[in-house]
XYZ file of C-alpha atoms in Angstrom:
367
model
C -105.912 350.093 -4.117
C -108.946 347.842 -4.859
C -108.558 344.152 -3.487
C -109.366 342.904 -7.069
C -106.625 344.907 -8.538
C -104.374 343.892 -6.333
C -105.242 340.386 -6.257
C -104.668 340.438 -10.120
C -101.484 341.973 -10.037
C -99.915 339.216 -7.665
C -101.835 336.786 -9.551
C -100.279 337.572 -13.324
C -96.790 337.952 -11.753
C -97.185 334.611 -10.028
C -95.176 331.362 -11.105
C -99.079 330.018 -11.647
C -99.256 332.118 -14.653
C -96.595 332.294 -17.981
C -96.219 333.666 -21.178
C -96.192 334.502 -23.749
C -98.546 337.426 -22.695
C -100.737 339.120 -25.180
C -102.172 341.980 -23.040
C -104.550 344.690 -25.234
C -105.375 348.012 -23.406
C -108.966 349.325 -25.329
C -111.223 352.110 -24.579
C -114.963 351.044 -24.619
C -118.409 352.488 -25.355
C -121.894 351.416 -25.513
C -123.695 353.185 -28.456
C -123.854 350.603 -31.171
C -121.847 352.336 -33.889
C -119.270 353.163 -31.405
C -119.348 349.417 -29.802
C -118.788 348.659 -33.782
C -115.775 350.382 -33.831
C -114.287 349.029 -30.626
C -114.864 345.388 -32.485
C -112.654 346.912 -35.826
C -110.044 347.958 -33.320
C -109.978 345.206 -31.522
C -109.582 342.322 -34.587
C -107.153 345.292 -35.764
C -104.968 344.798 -32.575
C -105.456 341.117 -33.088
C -103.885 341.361 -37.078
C -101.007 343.313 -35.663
C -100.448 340.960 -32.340
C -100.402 337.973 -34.224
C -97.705 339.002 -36.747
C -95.106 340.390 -33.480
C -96.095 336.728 -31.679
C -94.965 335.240 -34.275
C -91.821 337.667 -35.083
C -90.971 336.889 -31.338
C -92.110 333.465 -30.744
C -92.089 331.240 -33.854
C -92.194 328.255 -31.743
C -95.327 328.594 -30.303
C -99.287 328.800 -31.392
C -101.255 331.810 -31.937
C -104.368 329.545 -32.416
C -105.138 329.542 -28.561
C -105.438 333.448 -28.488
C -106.870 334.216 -31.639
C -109.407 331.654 -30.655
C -109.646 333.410 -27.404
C -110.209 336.871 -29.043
C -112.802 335.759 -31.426
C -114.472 334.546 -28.032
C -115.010 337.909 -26.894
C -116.169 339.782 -30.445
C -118.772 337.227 -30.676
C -119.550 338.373 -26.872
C -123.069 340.035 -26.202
C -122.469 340.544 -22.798
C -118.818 341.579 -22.904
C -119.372 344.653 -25.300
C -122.821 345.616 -23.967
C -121.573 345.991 -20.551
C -118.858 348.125 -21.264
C -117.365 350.752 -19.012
C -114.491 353.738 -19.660
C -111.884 351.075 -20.958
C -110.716 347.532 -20.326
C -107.623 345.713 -20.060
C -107.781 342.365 -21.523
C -104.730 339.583 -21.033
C -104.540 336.382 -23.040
C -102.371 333.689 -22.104
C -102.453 330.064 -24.137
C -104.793 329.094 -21.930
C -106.885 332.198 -19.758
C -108.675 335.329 -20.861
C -108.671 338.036 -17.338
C -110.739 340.768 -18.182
C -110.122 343.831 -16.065
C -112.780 346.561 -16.290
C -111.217 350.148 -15.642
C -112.882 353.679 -14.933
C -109.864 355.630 -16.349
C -109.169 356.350 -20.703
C -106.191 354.541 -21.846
C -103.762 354.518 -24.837
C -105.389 351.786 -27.323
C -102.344 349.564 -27.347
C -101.413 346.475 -27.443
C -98.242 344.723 -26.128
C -96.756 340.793 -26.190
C -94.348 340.021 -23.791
C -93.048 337.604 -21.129
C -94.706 339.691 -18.893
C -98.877 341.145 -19.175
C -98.637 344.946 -19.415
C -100.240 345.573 -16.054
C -99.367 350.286 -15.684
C -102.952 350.897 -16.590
C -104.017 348.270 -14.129
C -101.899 349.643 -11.430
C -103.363 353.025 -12.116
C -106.344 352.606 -12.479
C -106.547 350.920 -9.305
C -105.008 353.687 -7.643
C -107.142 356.031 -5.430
C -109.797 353.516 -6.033
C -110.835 352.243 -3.009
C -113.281 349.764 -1.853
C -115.916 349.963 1.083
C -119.159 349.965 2.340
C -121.251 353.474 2.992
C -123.984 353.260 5.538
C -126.463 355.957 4.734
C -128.247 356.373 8.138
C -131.368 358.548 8.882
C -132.983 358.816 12.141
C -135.336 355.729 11.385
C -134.354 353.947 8.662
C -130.736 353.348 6.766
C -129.581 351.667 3.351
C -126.285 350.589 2.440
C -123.626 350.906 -0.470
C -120.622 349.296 -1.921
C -117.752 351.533 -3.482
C -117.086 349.723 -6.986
C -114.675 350.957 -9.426
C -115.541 355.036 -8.323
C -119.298 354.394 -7.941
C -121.922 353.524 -5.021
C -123.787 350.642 -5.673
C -126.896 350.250 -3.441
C -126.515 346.318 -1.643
C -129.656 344.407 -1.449
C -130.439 343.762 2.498
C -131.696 340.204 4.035
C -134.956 340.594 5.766
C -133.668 340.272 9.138
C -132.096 343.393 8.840
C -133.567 346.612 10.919
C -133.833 348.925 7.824
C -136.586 351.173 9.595
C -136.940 351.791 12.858
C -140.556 349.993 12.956
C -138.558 346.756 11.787
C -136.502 347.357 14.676
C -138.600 348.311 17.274
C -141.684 347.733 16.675
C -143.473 345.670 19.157
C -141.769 347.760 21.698
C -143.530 351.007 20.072
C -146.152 349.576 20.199
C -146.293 348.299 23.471
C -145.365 352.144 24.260
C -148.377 353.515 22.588
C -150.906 351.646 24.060
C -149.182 352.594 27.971
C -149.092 356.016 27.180
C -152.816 356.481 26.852
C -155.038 353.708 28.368
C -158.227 353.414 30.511
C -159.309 351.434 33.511
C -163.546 351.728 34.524
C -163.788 354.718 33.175
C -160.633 356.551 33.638
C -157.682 357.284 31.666
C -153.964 357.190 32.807
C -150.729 359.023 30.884
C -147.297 358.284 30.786
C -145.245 360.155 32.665
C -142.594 359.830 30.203
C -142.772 362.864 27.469
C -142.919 362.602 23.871
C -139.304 363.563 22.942
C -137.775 361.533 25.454
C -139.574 358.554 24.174
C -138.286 359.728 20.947
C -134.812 359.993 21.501
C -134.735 356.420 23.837
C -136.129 354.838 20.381
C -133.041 357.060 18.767
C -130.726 355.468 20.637
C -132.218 351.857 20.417
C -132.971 352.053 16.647
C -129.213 352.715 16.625
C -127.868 349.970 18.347
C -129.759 347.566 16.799
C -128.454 348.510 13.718
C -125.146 348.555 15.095
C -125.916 344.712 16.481
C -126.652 343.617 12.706
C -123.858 344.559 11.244
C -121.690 343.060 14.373
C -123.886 339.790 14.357
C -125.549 339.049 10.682
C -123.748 340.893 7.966
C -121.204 338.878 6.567
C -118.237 341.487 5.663
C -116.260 338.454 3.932
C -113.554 340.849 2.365
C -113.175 342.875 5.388
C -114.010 346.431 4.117
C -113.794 349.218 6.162
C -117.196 350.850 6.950
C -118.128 354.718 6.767
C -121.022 356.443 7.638
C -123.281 359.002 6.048
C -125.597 361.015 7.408
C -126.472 364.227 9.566
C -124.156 365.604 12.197
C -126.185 364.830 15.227
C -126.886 361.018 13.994
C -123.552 360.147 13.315
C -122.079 361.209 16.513
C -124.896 359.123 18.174
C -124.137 356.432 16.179
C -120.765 355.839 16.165
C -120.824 356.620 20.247
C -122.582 353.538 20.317
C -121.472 351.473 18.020
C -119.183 348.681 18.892
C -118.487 347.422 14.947
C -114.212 346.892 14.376
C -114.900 347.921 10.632
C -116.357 351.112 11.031
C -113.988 353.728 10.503
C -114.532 357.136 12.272
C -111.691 359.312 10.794
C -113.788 360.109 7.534
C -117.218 360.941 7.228
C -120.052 362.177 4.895
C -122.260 364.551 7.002
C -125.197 365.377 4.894
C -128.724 363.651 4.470
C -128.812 360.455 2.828
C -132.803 361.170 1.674
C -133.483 360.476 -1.751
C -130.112 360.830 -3.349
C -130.646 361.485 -7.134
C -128.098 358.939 -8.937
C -125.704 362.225 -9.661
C -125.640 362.890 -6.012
C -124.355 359.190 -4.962
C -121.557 359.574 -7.523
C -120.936 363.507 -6.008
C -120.875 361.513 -2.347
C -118.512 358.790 -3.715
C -116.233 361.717 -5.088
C -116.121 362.871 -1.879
C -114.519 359.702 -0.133
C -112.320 358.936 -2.523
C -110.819 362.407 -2.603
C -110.591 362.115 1.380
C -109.084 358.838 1.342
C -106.548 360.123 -1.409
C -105.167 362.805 0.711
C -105.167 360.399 3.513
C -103.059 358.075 1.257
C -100.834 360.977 -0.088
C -100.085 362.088 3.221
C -98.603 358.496 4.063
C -96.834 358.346 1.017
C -94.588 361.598 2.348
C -93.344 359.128 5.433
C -91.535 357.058 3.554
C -89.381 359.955 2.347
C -87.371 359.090 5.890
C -86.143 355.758 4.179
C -83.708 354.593 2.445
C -84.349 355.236 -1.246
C -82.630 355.609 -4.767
C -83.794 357.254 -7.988
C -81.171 355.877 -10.803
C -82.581 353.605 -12.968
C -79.499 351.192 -13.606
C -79.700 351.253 -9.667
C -83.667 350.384 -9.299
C -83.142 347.480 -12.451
C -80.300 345.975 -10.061
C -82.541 345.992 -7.104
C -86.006 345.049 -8.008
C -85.417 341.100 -9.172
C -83.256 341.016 -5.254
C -86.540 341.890 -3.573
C -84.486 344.743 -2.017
C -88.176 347.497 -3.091
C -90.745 347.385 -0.910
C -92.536 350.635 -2.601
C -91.672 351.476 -6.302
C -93.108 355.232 -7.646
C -93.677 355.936 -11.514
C -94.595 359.502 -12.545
C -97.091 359.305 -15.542
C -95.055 362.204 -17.150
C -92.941 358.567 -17.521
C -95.455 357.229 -19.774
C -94.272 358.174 -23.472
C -93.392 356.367 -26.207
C -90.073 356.029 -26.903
C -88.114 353.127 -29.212
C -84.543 353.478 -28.174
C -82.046 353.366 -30.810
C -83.465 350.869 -32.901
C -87.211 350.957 -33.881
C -87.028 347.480 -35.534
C -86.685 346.137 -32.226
C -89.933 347.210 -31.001
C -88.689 348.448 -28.254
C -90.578 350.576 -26.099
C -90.102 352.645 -22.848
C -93.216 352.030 -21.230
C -92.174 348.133 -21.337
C -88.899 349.285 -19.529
C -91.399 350.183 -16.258
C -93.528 347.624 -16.630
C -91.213 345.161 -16.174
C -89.818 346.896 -12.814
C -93.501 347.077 -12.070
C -93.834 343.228 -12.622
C -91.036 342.669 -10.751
C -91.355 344.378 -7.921
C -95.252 343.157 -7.545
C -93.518 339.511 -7.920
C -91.451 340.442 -5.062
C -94.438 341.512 -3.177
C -93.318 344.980 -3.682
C -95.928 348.418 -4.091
C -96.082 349.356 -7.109
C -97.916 353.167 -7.837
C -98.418 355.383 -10.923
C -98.831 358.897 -10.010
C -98.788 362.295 -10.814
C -95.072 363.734 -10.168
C -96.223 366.293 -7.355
C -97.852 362.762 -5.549
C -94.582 361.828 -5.493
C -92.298 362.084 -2.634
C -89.295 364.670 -3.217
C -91.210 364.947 -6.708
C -89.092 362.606 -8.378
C -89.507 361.133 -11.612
C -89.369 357.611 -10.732
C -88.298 356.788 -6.787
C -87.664 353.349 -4.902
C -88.039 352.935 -1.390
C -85.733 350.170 0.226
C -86.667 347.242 2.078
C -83.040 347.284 3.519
């Protein structure tokens, strides 16, 4: 899960934060007649808000969120830097924007609680790191955002190339390998592709030293590597960096990657690190656990789930006996979800066969 996911999730099911929620779930474009539309549908979920706020809370003010909304359709930035959907959550007093990379229902919900399943899934298998893309003399770096690569700009202290690294010292071994003295010429003894390969090895530890020394990893990312076969095992023999993680790698050139081929190479970490996760999820099978829901609702609010699992086959709509009372099955789960975050519980949407024991909804105990 992405550390900005997660730290919204604890952060709209913290005491810090109260309803009323109005929490709108809307897919997003950028053409301009489709960026038109999103605006209709989103002063259409605005219409229809308002009149359940006030259905369900006629003591309080709608001003603060309509205000709010109008905020963000006057909003050049908002709409023109749209991506596959976004979640929005008012409060009387905040706005969070969450950008996702998944399609959602276009709905709209007001609650105690924000709506947060779309939030939780979408942060699912979306992970966040650093990719080093290292050739033999040079490397470049990337940041995993929302399912994409995104090169990082470098300081210029940093040993991009191997003549940034090194360079004096090749120098230095250019000019002893073939000088003269009255008349006569001396060699070094050393050949070519030793030379070669000491400046391998050198290049790579000095790249290794930055990121140890200068690169300031303030979130604590892990760190994987790209590149060919032979590089990467020299590399990560010498390296000496706590964040690089060797279990996963991308062994193909890092030359010239068309913009296609970085999202292809950020495919192919996030499906490894999804069957890595998976894999985990199968442990906690050895646990206690319970599948009723009267039994889950009695649990969550006691703190008693450490790891709560919601099938999406879960996600339908559904309005109990009574349609007039709005009610809605997908607001059943979310508030387990919320409660279970609040409880600092795991909370994960997934596919049924993700699940362990393929169960429909499953909570693993704390005790």
């Amino acid at each position: 899960m992405t550390q900005i996911g997660r730290e919204l999730l604890v952060q709209l099911t913290s005491e810090t934060e109260s309803g009323p929620f109005v929490t709108v779930m809307l897919n997003t474009h950028v053409s301009h007649q489709e960026v038109e539309k999103d605006q209709i549908k989103l002063k259409n979920f605005a219409k229809e808000a308002r009149k359940r706020f006030e259905k369900k809370y006629p003591e309080a003010s709608w001003e603060p969120y309509q205000y709010q909304m109008e905020q963000l359709l006057a909003s050049q930035p908002f709409w023109q830097t749209a991506t596959t959907s976004v979640a929005l959550i008012f409060t009387q007093e905040k706005t969070f924007i969450h950008r996702l990379s998944i399609r959602v229902d276009d709905q709209y919900y007001v609650g105690d609680e924000p709506y947060l399943l779309a939030i939780i899934k979408n942060s699912q298998f979306n992970y966040d790191y650093f990719l080093l893309a290292l050739n033999r003399d040079s490397f470049s770096l990337y940041e995993s955002k929302n399912h994409t690569l995104v090169p990082i700009a470098l300081p210029a202290t940093a040993p991009i190339t191997l003549k940034q690294a090194l360079g004096d010292e090749i120098d230095k071994k250019a000019s002893l390998s073939h000088s003269s003295s009255e008349g006569n010429t001396f060699h070094s003894t050393v050949d070519k592709n030793e030379e070669e390969e000491i400046d391998h090895k050198n290049y790579y530890q000095a790249v290794d030293a930055f990121f140890r020394e200068e690169w300031q990893n303030e979130r604590r990312l892990p760190l994987f590597a790209m590149g060919l076969a032979e590089n990467l095992t020299l590399f990560e023999k010498l390296a000496k960096n706590s964040y690089l993680r060797r279990d996963i790698q991308i062994k193909r050139s890092p030359n010239q990657l068309t913009r296609e081929e970085l999202q292809s190479v950020s495919q192919s970490m996030d499906a490894q690190l999804s069957e890595q996760e998976k894999k985990s999820y199968q442990k906690l099978a050895n646990r206690k656990w319970m599948e009723q829901l009267a039994d889950i609702k009695q649990s969550a609010p006691l703190g008693r789930i450490s790891d709560l699992f919601i099938s999406t086959e879960n996600l339908i709509d559904g309005f109990g006996e009574n349609p007039e009372a709005e009610y809605d099955w997908r607001q059943v789960l979310n508030h387990l979800a919320n409660e279970v975050i609040r409880m600092n519980g795991n909370v994960y949407l997934l596919e049924t066969t993700d699940i362990p024991m393929n169960k429909k909804i499953l909570a693993i105990l704390r005790y």
